[in-house]
mmCIF file of C-alpha atoms in Angstrom:
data_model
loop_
_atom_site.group_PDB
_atom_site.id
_atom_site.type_symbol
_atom_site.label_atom_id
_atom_site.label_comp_id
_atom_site.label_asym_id
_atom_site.label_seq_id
_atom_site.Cartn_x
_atom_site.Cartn_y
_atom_site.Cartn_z
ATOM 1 C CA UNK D 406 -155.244 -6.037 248.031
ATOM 2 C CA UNK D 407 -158.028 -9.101 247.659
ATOM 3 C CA UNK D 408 -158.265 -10.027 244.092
ATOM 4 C CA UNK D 409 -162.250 -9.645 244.332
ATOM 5 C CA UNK D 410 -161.515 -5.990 244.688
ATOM 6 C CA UNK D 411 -159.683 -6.129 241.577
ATOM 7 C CA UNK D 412 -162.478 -7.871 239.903
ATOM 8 C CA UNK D 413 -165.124 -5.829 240.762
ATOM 9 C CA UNK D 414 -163.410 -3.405 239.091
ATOM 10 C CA UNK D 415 -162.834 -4.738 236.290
ATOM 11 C CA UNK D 416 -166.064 -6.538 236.205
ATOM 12 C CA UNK D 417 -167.572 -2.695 235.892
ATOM 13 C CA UNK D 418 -165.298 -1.791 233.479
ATOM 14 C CA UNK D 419 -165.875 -4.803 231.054
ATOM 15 C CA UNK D 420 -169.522 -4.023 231.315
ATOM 16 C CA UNK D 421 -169.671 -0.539 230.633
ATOM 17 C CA UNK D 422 -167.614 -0.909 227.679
ATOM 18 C CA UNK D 423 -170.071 -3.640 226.529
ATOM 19 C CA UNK D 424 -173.020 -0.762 226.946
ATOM 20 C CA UNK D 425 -170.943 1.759 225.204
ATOM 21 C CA UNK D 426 -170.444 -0.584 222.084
ATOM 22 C CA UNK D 427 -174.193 -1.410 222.135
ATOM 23 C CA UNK D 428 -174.539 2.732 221.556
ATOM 24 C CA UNK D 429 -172.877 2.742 218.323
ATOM 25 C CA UNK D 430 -175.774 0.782 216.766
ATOM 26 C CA UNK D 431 -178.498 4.142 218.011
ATOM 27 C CA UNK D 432 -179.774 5.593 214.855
ATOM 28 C CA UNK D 433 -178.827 8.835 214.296
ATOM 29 C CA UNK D 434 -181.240 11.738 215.015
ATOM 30 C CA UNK D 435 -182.181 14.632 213.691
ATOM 31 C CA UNK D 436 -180.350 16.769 215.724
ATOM 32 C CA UNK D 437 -177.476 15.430 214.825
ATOM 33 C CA UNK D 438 -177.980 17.413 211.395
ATOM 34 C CA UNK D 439 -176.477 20.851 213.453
ATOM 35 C CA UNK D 440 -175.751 23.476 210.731
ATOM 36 C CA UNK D 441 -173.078 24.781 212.415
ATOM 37 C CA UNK D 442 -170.586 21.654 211.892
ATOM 38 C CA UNK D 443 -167.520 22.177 210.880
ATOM 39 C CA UNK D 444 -165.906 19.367 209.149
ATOM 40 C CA UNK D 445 -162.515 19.798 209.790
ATOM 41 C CA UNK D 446 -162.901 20.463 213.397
ATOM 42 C CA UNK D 447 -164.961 17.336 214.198
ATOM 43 C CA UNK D 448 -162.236 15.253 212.912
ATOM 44 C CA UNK D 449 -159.447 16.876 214.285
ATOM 45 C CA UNK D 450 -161.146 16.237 217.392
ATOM 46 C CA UNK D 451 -161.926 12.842 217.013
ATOM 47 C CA UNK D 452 -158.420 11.970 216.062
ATOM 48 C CA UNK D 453 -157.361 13.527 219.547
ATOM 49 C CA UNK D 454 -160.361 11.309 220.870
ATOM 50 C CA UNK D 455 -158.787 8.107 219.615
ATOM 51 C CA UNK D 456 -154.850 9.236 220.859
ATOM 52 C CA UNK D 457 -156.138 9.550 224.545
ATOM 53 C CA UNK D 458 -158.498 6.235 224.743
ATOM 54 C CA UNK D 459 -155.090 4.862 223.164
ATOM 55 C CA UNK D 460 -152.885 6.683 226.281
ATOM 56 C CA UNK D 461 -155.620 5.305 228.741
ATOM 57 C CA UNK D 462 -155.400 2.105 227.612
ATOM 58 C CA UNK D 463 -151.896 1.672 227.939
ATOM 59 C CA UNK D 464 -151.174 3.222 231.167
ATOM 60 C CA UNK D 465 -153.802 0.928 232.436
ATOM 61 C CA UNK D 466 -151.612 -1.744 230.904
ATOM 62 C CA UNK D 467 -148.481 -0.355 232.820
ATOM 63 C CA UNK D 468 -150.061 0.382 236.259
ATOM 64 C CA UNK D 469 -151.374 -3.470 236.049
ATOM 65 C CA UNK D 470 -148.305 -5.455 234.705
ATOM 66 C CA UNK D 471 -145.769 -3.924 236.650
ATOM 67 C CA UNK D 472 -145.463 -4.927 240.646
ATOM 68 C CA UNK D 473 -145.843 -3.981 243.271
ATOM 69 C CA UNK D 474 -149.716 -3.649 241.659
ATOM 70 C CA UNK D 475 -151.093 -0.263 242.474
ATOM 71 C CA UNK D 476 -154.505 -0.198 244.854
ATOM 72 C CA UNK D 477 -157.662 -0.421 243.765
ATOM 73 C CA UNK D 478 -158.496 2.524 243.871
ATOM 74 C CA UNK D 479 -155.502 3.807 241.845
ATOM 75 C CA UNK D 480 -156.837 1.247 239.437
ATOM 76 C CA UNK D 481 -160.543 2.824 239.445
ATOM 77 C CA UNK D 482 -159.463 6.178 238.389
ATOM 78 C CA UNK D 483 -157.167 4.986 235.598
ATOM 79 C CA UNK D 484 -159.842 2.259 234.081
ATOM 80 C CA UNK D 485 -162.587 5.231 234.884
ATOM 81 C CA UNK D 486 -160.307 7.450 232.517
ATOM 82 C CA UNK D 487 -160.353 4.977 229.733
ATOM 83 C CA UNK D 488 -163.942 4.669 230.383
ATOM 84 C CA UNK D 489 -164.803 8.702 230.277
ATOM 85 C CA UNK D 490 -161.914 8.062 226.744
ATOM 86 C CA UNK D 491 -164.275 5.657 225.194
ATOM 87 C CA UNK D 492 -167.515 7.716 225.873
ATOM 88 C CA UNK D 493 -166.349 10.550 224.444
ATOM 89 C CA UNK D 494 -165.611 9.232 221.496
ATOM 90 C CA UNK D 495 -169.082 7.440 221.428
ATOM 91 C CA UNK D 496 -170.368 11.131 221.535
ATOM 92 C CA UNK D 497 -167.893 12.408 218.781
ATOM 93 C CA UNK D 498 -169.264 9.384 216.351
ATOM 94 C CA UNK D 499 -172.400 9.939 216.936
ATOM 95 C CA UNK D 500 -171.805 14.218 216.399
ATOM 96 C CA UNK D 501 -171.413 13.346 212.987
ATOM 97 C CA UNK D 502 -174.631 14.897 210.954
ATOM 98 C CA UNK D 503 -176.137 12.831 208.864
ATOM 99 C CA UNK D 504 -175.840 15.230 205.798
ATOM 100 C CA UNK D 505 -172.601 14.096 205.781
ATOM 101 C CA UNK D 506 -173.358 11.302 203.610
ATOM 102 C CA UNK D 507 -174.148 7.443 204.607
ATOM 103 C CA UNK D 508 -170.229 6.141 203.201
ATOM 104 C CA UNK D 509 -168.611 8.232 205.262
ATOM 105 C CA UNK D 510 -170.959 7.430 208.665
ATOM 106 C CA UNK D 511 -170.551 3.848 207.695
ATOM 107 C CA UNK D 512 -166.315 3.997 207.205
ATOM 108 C CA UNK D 513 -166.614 5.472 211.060
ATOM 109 C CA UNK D 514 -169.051 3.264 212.547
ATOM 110 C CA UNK D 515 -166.933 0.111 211.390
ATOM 111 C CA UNK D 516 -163.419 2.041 212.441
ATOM 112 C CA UNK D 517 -164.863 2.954 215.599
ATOM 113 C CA UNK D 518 -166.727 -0.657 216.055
ATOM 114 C CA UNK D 519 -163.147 -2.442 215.769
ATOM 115 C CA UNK D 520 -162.105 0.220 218.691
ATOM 116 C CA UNK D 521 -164.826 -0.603 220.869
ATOM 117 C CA UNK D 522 -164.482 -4.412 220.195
ATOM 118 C CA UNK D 523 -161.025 -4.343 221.361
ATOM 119 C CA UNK D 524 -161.764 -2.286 224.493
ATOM 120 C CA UNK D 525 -164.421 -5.216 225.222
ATOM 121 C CA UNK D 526 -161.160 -7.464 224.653
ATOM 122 C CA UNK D 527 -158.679 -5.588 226.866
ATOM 123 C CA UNK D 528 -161.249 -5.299 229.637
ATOM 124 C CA UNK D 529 -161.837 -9.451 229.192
ATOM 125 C CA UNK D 530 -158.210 -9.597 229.725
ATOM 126 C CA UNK D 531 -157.616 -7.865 232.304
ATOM 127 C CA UNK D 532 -159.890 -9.133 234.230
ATOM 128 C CA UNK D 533 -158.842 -12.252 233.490
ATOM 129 C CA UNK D 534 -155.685 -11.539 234.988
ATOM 130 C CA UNK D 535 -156.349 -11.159 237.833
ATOM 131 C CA UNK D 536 -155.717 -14.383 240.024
ATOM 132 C CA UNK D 537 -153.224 -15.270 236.911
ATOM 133 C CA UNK D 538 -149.031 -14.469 237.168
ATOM 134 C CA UNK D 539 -147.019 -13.329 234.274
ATOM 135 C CA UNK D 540 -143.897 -11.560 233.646
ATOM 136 C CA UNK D 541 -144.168 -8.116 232.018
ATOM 137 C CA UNK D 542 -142.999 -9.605 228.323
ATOM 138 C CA UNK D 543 -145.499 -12.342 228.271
ATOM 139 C CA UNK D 544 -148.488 -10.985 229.623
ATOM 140 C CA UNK D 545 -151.666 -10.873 227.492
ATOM 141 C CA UNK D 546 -152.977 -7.587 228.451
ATOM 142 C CA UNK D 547 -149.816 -6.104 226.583
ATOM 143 C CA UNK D 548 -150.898 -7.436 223.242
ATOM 144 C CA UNK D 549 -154.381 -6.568 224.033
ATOM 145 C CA UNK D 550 -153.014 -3.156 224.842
ATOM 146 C CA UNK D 551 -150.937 -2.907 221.272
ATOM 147 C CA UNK D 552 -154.268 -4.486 219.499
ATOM 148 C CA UNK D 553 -156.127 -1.330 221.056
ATOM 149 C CA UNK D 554 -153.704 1.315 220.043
ATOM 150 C CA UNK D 555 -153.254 -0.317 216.733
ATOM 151 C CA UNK D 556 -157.512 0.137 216.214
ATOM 152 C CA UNK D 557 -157.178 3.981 217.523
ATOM 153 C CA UNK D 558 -154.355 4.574 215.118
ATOM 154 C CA UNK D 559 -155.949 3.306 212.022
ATOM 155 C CA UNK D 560 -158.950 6.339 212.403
ATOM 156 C CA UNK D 561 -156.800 8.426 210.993
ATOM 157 C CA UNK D 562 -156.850 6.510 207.582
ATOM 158 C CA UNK D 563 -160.547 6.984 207.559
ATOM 159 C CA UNK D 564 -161.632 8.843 204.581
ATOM 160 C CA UNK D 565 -163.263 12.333 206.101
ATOM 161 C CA UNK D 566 -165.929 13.133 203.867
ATOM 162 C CA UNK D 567 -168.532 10.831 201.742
ATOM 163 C CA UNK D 568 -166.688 12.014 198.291
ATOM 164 C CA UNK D 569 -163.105 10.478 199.591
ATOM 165 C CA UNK D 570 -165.616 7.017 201.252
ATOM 166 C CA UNK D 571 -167.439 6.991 197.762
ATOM 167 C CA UNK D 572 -163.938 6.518 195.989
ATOM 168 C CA UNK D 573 -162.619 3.992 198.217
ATOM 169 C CA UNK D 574 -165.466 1.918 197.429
ATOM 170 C CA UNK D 575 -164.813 2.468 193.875
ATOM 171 C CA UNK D 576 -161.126 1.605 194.070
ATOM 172 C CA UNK D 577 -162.469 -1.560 196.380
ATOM 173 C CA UNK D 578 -164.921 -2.452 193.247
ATOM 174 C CA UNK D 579 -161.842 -1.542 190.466
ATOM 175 C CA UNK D 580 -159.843 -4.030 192.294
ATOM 176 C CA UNK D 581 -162.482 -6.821 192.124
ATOM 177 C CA UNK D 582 -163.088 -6.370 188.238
ATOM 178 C CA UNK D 583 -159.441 -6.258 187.086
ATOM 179 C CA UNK D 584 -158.939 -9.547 189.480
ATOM 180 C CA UNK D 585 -161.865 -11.135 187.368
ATOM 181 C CA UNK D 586 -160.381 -9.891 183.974
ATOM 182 C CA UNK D 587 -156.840 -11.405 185.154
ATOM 183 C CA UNK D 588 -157.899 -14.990 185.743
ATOM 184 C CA UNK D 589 -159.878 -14.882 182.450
ATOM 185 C CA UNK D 590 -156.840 -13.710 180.691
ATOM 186 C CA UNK D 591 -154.644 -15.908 182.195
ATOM 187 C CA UNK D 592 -157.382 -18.871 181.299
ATOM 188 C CA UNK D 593 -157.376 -17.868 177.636
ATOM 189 C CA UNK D 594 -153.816 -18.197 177.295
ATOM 190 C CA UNK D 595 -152.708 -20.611 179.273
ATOM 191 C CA UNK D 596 -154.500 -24.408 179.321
ATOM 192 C CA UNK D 597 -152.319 -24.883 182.504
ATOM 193 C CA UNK D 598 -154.271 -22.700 184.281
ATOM 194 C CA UNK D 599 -157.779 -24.304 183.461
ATOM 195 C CA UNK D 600 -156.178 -27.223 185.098
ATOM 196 C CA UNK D 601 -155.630 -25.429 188.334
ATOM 197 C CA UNK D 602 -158.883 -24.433 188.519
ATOM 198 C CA UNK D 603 -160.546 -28.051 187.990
ATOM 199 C CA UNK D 604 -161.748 -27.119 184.926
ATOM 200 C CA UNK D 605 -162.200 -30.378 182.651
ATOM 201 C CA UNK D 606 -163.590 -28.231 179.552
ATOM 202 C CA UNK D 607 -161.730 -25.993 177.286
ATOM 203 C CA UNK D 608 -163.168 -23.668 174.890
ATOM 204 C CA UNK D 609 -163.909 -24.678 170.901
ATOM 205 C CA UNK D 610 -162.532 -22.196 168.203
ATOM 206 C CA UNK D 611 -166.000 -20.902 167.690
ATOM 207 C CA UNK D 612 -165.910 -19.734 171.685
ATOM 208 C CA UNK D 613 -162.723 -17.958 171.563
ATOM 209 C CA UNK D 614 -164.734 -15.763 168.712
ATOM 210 C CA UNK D 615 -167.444 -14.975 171.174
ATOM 211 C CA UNK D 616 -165.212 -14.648 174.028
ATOM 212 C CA UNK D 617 -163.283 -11.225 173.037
ATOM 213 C CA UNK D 618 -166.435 -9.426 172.672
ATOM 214 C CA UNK D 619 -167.779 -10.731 176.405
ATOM 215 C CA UNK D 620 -163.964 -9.776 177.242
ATOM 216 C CA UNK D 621 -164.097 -6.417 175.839
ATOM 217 C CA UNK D 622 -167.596 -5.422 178.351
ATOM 218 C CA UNK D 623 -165.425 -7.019 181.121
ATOM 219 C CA UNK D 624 -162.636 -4.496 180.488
ATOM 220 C CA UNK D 625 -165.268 -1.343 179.565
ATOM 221 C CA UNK D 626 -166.788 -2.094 183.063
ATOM 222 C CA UNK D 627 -163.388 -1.688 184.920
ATOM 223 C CA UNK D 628 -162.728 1.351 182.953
ATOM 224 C CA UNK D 629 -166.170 2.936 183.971
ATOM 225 C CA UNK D 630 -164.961 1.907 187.446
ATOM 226 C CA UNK D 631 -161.581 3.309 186.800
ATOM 227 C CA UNK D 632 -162.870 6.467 185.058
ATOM 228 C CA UNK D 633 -165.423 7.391 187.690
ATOM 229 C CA UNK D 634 -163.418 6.977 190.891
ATOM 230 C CA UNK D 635 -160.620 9.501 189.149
ATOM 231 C CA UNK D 636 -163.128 11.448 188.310
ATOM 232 C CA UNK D 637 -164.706 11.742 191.590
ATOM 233 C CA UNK D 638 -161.284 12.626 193.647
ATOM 234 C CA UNK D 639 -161.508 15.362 191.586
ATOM 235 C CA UNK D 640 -164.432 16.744 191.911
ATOM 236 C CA UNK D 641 -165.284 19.579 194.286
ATOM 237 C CA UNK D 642 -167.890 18.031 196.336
ATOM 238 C CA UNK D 643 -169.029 21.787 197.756
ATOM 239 C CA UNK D 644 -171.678 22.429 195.285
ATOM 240 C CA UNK D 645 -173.044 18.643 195.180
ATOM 241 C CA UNK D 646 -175.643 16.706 197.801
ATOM 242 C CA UNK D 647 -173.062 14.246 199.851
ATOM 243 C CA UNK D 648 -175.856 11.485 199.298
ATOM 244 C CA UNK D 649 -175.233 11.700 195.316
ATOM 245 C CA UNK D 650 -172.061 9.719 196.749
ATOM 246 C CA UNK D 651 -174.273 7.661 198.167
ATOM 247 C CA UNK D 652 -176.273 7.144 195.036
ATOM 248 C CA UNK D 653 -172.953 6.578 193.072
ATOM 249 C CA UNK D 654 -171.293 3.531 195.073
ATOM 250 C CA UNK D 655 -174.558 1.699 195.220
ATOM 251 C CA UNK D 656 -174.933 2.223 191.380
ATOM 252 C CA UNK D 657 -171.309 0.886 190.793
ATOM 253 C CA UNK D 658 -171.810 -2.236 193.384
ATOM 254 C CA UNK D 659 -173.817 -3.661 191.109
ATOM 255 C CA UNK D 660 -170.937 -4.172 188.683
ATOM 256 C CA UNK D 661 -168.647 -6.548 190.148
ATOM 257 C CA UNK D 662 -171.456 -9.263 190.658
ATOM 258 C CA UNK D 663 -172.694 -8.481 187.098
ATOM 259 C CA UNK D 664 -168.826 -9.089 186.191
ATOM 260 C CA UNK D 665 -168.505 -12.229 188.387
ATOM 261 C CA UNK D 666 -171.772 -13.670 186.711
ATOM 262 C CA UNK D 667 -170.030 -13.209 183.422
ATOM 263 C CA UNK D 668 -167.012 -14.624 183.971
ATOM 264 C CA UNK D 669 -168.283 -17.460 185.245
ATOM 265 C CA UNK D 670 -170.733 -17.714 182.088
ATOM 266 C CA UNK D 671 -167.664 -17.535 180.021
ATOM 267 C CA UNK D 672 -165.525 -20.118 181.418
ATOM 268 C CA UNK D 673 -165.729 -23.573 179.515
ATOM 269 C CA UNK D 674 -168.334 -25.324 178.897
ATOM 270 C CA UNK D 675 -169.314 -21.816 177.158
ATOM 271 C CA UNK D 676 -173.314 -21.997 176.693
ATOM 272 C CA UNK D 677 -173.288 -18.768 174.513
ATOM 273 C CA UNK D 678 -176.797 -18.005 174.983
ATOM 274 C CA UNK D 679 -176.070 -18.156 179.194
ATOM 275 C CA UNK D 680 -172.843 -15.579 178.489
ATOM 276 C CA UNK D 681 -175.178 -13.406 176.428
ATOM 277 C CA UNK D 682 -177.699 -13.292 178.783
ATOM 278 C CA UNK D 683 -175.180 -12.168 181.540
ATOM 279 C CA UNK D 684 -173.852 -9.444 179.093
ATOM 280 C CA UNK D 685 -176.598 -8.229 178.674
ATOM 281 C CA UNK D 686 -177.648 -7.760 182.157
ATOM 282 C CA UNK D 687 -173.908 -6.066 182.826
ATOM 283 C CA UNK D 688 -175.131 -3.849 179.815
ATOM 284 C CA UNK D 689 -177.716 -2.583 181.525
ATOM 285 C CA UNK D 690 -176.210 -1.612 184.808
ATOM 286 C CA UNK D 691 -173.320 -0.378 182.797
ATOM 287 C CA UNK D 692 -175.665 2.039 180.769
ATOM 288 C CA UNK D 693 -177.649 2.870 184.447
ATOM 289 C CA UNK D 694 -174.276 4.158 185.423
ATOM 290 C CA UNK D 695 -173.344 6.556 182.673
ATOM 291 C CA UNK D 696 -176.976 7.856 182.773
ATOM 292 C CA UNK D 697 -176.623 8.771 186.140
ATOM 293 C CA UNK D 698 -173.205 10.208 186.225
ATOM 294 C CA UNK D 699 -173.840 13.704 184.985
ATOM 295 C CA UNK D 700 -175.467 14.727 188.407
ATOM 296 C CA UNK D 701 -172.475 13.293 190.435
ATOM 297 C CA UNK D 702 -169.478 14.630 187.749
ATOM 298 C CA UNK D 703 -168.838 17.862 186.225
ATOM 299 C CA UNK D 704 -170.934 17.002 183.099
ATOM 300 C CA UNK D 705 -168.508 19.164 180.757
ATOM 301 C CA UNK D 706 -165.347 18.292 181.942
ATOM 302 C CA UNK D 707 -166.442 14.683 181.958
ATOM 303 C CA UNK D 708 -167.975 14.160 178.667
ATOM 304 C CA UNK D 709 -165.130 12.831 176.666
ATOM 305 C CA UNK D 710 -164.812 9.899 178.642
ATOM 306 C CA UNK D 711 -168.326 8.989 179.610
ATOM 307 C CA UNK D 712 -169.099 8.995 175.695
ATOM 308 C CA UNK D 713 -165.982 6.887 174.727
ATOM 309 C CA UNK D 714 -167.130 4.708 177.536
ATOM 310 C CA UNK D 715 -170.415 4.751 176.368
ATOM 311 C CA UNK D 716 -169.250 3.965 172.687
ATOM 312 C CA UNK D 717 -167.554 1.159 174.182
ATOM 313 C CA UNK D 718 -170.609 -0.372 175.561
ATOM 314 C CA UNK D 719 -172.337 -0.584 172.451
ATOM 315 C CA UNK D 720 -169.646 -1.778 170.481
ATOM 316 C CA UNK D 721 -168.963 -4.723 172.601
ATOM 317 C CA UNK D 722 -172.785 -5.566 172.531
ATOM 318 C CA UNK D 723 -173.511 -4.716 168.421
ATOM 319 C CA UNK D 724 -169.928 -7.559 168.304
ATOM 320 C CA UNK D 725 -172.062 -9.912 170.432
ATOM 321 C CA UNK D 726 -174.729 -9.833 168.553
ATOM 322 C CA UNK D 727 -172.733 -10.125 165.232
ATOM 323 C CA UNK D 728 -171.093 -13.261 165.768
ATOM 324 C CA UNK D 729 -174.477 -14.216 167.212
ATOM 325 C CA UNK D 730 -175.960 -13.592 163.503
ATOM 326 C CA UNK D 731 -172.703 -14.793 162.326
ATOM 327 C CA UNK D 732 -173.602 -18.790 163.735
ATOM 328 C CA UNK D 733 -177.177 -18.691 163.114
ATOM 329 C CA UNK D 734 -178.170 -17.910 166.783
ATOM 330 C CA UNK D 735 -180.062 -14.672 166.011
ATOM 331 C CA UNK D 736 -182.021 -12.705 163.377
ATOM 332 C CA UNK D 737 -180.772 -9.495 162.261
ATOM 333 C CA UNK D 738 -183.481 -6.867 163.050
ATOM 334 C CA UNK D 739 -183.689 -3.438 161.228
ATOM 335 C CA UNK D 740 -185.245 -0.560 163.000
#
């Protein structure tokens, strides 16, 4: 069989696929918003979607690696069923109403993006192959191959509605503000680790005074995190909006950089009126948050926590303030 034949194929295949991922980015229509979708059904399908672009791929792989290499147009029909594979779950993605909430669309898009990359890759490959000789072990198409399965598999890890993608953003943020909280502990106690950091300065007795307050917001912000991811697993997400998901994780993105400016406000040379500043501003989104929480949490069975949280808020800030008074750096005010 003349390699051109080979590469024409291929050469089709590794441009459709291109045009398919290019599809993903279409904005969603109205019509997608059909009021007869049914949640568990779409995914089920999908996840059968991903198996058989996975099969596809790899008996592509087989047919192509092993000799004597099958004709071309043996090779057309089993590169057109990866292609018909990888449409069909274009169509599936794009089934997905947009009621469903913007996490959830978003978790997809990216899942199904790393699929479609890595059919762009396997196509590259293979037609790359084709005036090339390998043995079956060390061809590249087979780790392209196990790269594509491996993208297919991971859909099923995909949280399936915009409650479940709203708290994986929240455990994402959690992760961020204990990591912050960490380094600052470990800085406090341990001079070595100022060092390792390049960090010339270390604090005066006066700062470590100022510090446990700034500290204490720190920790109420990853307990906010914390409380409201637990509290959103929970919740039964039938009787809400899925944008008030939406709504939530773009509220609590705003912590971590407010916690990150912080920090970094804290570390020596502490200019306490720079660290107050910054406290301040993570009091506010802080306080944002718990205002807004009632319409995405059971307000009842929630209230405990949300006022202890809020509590917490103003305590750190009124202890701010304090020492503030305490050193001469601000007026008490009565109201």
């Amino acid at each position: 069989m003349p390699p051109n034949d080979y590469k024409a194929t291929f050469q089709t295949m590794s441009s459709n696929m291109k045009n398919f991922r290019s599809q993903l980015d279409i904005p969603a229509s109205d019509s997608a918003a059909d009021s007869a979708f049914k949640q568990e059904e779409f995914w089920n399908n999908l996840l059968k979607i991903s198996e058989k672009l996975g099969f596809e791929a790899n008996k592509v792989t087989i047919m192509w690696i092993n000799k004597p290499l099958p004709s071309n147009s043996d090779m057309i029909g089993v590169c057109g069923a990866l292609e018909i594979a990888t449409v069909a779950l274009l169509n599936s993605f794009h089934s997905l109403p947009t009621r469903e909430g913007n996490l959830v669309r978003s978790k997809l898009k990216s899942g199904v993006t790393d699929i479609f990359e890595h059919c762009i890759s396997f196509s590259t490959v293979l037609l790359n192959s084709v005036d090339s000789s390998y043995t079956n072990q060390d061809h590249p198409l087979v780790l392209e191959c196990g790269l594509l399965m491996e993208s297919c598999s991971r859909i099923k890890l995909l949280p399936r509605n915009n409650r479940f993608a709203c708290a994986d953003n929240l455990k994402s943020e959690a992760h961020v503000i204990k990591d912050a909280l960490r380094e600052l502990e470990e800085a406090r106690s341990s001079e070595e680790f100022l060092d390792e950091i390049d960090c010339d300065e270390t604090w005066t007795e006066a700062d470590r005074l100022i510090i446990n307050p700034l500290l204490g917001m720190i920790k109420t912000s990853g307990a906010l995190t914390k409380k409201t991811m637990d509290s959103i697993k929970k919740e039964d997400s039938s009787s809400r909006d899925n944008n008030v998901y939406d709504r939530v994780s773009e509220q609590i993105s705003k912590v971590s950089p407010a916690v990150d400016d912080l920090a970094l406000a804290i570390y020596p040379p502490l200019v306490w009126e720079d660290a107050k500043d910054q406290a301040w501003k993570l009091k506010q989104v802080l306080e944002d948050i718990l205002d807004f929480l009632p319409q995405a949490v059971n307000p009842e069975e929630n209230r405990q926590w949300i006022d202890f949280v809020r509590k917490a808020v103003a305590h750190n800030a009124a202890e701010i303030q304090r020492i503030f008074i305490q050193h001469g750096l601000a007026e008490l005010s009565l109201t």
